PDB file of C-alpha atoms in Angstrom:
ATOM      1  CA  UNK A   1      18.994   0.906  10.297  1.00 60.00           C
ATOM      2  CA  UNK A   2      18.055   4.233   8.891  1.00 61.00           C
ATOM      3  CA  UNK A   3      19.364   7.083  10.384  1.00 83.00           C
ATOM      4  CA  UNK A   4      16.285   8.823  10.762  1.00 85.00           C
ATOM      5  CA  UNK A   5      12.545   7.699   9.712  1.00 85.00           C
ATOM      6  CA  UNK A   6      11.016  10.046   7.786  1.00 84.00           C
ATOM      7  CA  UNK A   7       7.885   9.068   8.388  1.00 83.00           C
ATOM      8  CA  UNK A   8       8.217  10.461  11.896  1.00 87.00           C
ATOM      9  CA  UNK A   9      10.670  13.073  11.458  1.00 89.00           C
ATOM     10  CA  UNK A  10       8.801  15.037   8.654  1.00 88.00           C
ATOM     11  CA  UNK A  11       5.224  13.589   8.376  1.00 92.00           C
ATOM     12  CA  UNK A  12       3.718  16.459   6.696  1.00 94.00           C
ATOM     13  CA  UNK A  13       6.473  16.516   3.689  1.00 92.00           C
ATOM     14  CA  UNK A  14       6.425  12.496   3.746  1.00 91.00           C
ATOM     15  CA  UNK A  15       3.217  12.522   3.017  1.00 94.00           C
ATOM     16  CA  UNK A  16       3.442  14.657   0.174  1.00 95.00           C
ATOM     17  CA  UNK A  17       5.791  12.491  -1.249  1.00 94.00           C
ATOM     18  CA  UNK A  18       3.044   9.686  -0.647  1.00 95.00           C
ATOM     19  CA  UNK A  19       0.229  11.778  -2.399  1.00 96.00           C
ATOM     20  CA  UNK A  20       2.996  12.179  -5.702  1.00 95.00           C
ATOM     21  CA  UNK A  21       3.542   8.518  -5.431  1.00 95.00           C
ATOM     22  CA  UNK A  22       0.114   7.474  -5.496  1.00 96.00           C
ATOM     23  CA  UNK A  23      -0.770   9.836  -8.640  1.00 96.00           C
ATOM     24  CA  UNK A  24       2.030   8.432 -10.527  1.00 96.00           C
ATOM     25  CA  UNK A  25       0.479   4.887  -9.732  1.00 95.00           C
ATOM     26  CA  UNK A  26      -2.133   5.761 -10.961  1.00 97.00           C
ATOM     27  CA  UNK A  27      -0.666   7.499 -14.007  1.00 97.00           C
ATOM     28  CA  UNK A  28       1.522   5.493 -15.458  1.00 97.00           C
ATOM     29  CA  UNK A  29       0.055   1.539 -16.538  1.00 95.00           C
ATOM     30  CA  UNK A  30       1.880  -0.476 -13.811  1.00 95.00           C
ATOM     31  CA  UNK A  31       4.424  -2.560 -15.175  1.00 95.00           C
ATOM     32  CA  UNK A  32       5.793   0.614 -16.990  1.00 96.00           C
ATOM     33  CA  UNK A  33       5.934   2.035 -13.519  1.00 97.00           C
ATOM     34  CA  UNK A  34       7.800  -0.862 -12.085  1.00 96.00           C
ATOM     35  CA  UNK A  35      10.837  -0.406 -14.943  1.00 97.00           C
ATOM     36  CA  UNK A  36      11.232   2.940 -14.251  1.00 98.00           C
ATOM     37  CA  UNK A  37      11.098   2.726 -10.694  1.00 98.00           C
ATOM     38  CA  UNK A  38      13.674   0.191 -10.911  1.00 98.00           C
ATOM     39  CA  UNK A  39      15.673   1.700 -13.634  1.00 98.00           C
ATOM     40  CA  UNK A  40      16.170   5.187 -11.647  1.00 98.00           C
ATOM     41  CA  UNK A  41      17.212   2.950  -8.717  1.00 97.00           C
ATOM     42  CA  UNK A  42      19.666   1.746 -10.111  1.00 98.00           C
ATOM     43  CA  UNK A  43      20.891   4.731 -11.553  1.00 97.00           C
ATOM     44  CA  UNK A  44      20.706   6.331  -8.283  1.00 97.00           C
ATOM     45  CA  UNK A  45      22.589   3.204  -6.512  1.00 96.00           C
ATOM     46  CA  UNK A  46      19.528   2.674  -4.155  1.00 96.00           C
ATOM     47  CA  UNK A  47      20.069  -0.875  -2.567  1.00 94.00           C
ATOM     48  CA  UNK A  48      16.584  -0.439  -0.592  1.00 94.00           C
ATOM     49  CA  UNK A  49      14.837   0.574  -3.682  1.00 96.00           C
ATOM     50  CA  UNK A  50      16.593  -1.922  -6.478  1.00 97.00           C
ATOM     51  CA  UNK A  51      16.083  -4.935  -3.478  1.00 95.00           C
ATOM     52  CA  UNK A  52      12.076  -3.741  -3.661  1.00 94.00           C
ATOM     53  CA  UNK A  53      11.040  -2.650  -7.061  1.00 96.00           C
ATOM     54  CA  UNK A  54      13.208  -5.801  -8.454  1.00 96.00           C
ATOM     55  CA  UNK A  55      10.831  -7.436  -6.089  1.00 94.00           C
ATOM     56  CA  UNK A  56       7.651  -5.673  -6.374  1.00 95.00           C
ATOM     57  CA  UNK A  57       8.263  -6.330 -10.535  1.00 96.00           C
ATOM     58  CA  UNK A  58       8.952 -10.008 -10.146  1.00 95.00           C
ATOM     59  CA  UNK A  59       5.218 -10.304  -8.620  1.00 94.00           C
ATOM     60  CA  UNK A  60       3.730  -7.988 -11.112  1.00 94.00           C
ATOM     61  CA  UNK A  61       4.902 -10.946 -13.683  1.00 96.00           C
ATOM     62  CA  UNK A  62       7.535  -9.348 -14.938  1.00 97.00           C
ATOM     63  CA  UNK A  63      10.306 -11.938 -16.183  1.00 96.00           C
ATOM     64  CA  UNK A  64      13.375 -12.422 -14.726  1.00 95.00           C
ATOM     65  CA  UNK A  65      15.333 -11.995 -17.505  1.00 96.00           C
ATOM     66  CA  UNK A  66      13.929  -8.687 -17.883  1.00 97.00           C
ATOM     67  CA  UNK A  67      14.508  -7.141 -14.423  1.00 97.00           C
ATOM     68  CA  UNK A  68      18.137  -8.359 -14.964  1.00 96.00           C
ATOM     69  CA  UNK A  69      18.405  -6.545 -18.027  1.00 97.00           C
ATOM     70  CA  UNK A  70      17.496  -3.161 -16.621  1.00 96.00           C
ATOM     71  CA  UNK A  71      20.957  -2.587 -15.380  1.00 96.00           C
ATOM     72  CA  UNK A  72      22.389  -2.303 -19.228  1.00 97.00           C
ATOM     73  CA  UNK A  73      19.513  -2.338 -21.067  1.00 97.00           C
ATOM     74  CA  UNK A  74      20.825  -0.060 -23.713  1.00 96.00           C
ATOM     75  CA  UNK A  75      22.434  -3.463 -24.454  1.00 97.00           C
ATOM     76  CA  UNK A  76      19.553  -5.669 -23.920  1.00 95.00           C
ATOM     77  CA  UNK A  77      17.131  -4.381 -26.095  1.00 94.00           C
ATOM     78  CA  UNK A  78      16.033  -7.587 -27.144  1.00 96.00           C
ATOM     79  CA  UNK A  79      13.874  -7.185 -23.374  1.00 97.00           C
ATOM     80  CA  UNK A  80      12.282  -4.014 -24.198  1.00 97.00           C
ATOM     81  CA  UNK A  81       9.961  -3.250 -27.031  1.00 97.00           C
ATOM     82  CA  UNK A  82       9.913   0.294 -28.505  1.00 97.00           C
ATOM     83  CA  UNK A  83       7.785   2.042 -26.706  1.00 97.00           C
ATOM     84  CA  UNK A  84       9.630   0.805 -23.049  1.00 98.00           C
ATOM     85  CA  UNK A  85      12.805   1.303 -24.751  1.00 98.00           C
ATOM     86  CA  UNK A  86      12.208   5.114 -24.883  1.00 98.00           C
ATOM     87  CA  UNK A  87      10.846   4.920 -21.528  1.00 98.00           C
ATOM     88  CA  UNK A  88      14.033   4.110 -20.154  1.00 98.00           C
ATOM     89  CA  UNK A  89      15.772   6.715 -22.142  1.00 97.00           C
ATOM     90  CA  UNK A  90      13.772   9.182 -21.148  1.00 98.00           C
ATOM     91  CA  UNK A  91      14.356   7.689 -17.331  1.00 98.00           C
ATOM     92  CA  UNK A  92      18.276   7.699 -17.569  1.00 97.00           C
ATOM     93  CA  UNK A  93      18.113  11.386 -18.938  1.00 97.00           C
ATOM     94  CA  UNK A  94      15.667  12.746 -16.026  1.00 97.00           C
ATOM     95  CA  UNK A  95      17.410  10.949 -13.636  1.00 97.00           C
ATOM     96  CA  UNK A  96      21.095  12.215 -14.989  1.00 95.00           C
ATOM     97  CA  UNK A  97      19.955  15.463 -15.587  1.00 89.00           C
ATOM     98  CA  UNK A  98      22.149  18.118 -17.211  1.00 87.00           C
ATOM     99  CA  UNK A  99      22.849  20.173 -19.929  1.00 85.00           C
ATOM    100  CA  UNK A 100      22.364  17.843 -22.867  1.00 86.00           C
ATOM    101  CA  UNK A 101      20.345  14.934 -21.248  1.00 91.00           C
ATOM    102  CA  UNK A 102      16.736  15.230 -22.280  1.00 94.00           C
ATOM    103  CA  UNK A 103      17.343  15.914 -25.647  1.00 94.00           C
ATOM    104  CA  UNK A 104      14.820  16.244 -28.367  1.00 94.00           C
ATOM    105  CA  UNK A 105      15.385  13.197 -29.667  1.00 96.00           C
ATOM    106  CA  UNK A 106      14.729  11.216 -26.476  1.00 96.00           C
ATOM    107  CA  UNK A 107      11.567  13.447 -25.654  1.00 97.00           C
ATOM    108  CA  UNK A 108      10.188  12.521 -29.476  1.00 97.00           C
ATOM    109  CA  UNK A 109      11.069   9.175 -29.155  1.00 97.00           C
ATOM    110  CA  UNK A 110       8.914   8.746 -26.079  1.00 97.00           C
ATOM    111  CA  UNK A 111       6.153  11.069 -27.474  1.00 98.00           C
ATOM    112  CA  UNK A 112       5.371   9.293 -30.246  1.00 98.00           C
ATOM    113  CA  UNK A 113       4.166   6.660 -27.734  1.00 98.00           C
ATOM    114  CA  UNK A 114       2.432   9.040 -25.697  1.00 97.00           C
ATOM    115  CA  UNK A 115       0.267  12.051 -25.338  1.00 97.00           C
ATOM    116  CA  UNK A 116       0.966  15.363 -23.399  1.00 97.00           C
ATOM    117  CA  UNK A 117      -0.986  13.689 -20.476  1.00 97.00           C
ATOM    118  CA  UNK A 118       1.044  10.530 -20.445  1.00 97.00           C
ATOM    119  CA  UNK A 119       4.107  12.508 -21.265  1.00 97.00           C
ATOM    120  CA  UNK A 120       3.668  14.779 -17.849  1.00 97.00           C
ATOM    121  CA  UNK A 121       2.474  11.666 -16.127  1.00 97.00           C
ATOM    122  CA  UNK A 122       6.018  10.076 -17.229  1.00 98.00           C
ATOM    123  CA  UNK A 123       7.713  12.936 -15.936  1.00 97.00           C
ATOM    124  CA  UNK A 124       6.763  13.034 -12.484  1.00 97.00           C
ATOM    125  CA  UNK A 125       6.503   9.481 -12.045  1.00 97.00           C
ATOM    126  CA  UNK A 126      10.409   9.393 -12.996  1.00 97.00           C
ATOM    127  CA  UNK A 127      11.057  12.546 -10.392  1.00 97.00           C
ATOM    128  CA  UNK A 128       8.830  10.534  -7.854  1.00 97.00           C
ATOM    129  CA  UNK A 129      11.086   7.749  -7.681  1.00 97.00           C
ATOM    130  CA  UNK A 130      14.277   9.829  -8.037  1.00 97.00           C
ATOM    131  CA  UNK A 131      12.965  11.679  -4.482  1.00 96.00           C
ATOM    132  CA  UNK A 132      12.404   8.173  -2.708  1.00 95.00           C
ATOM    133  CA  UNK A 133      15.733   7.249  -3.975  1.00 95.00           C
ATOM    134  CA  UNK A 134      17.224  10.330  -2.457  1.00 96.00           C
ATOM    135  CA  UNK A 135      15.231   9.699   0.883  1.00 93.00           C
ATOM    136  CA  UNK A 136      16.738   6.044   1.185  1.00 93.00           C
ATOM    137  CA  UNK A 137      20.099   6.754   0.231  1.00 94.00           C
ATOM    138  CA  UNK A 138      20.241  10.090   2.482  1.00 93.00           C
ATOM    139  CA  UNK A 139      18.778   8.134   5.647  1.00 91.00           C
ATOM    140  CA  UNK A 140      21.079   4.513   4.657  1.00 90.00           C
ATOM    141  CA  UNK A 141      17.578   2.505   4.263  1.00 88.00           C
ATOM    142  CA  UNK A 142      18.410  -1.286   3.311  1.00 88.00           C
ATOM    143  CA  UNK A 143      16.617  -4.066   2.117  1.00 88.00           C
ATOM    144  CA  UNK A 144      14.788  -6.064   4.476  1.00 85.00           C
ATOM    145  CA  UNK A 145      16.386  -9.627   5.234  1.00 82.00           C
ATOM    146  CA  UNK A 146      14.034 -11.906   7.559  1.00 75.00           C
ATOM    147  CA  UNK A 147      12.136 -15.123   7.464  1.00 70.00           C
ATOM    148  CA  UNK A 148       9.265 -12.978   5.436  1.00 70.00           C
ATOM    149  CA  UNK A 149      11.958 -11.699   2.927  1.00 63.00           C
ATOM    150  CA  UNK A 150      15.088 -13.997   2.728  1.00 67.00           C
ATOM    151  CA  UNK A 151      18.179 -13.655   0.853  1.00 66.00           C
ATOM    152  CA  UNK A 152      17.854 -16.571  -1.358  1.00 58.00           C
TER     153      UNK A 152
END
C-alpha cells in the first residue's frame, strides 16, 4: 500500500503531471513511448512502473523478447533498430543525468532520427516518466496482484 495517494494528497500538482503525461502520449508514436517508459523504469528501479509498462507494451504488440531485452539492451541490439537504439541512449543519459551524460554524440545520434519537435517531444516524455517513477518509488506503489492481474 502506498504511503500516501497522490491523487488525493496533491490533486492540483497530480494533475499536472497528468496534463505532461498526456502531451507526451501524444508526442511521441506509442510503442516508442512504451520503451522508454519502461526503460527509465528500470533505470529508476520502479517495480510499479516496470510491472505496468512491461504490461501496457506486451498489449501494444510489442514482443516478448523485446521487453526482456530492455534491461541490457546495450547488449541486445539485435531488438532495437537504429533509430530506437538511440532512443534508449538518449533515455539512460536523461534519466542518469550528470556531467557527461547527454553528450553530443548521443543527442546527434537521436537527431538524425528526429526533428527539433520530436527531439523536445523526446525530452519531456523521458522526464515525464522519470517524475512518475519518482512518485511510485517515494510513496512504495506496487504492482497490482489480483484475479484481474495475476502473477503468472
Amino acid at each position: 500500500m502506498p504511503r500516501i495517494n497522490m491523487g488525493r494528497s496533491n490533486k492540483l500538482g497530480y494533475a499536472a503531471v497528468i496534463g505532461l503525461e498526456g502531451y507526451a502520449r501524444k508526442s511521441v508514436e506509442p510503442e516508442l513511448y512504451e520503451l522508454i517508459k519502461l526503460r527509465a523504469s528500470i533505470l529508476n528501479g520502479c517495480g510499479f512502473c516496470v510491472d505496468m509498462h512491461a504490461t501496457e507494451g506486451r498489449k501494444r504488440g510489442i514482443p516478448s523478447r523485446k521487453l526482456h531485452a530492455m534491461a541490457a539492451w546495450q547488449h541486445s541490439k539485435v531488438f532495437f533498430d537504429a533509430r530506437e537504439q538511440a532512443v534508449l541512449a538518449l533515455t539512460d543519459a536523461v534519466t542518469r543525468l550528470g556531467p557527461d551524460t547527454v553528450t553530443d554524440e548521443i543527442w546527434n545520434a537521436a537527431a538524425t532520427h528526429f526533428d527539433d519537435g520530436q527531439m523536445g517531444a523526446l525530452i519531456l516524455a523521458i522526464s515525464t516518466i522519470n517524475v512518475w517513477n519518482r512518485i511510485a518509488v517515494s510513496t512504495q506503489m506496487e504492482p497490482p496482484v489480483d484475479e484481474k492481474n495475476p502473477i503468472a
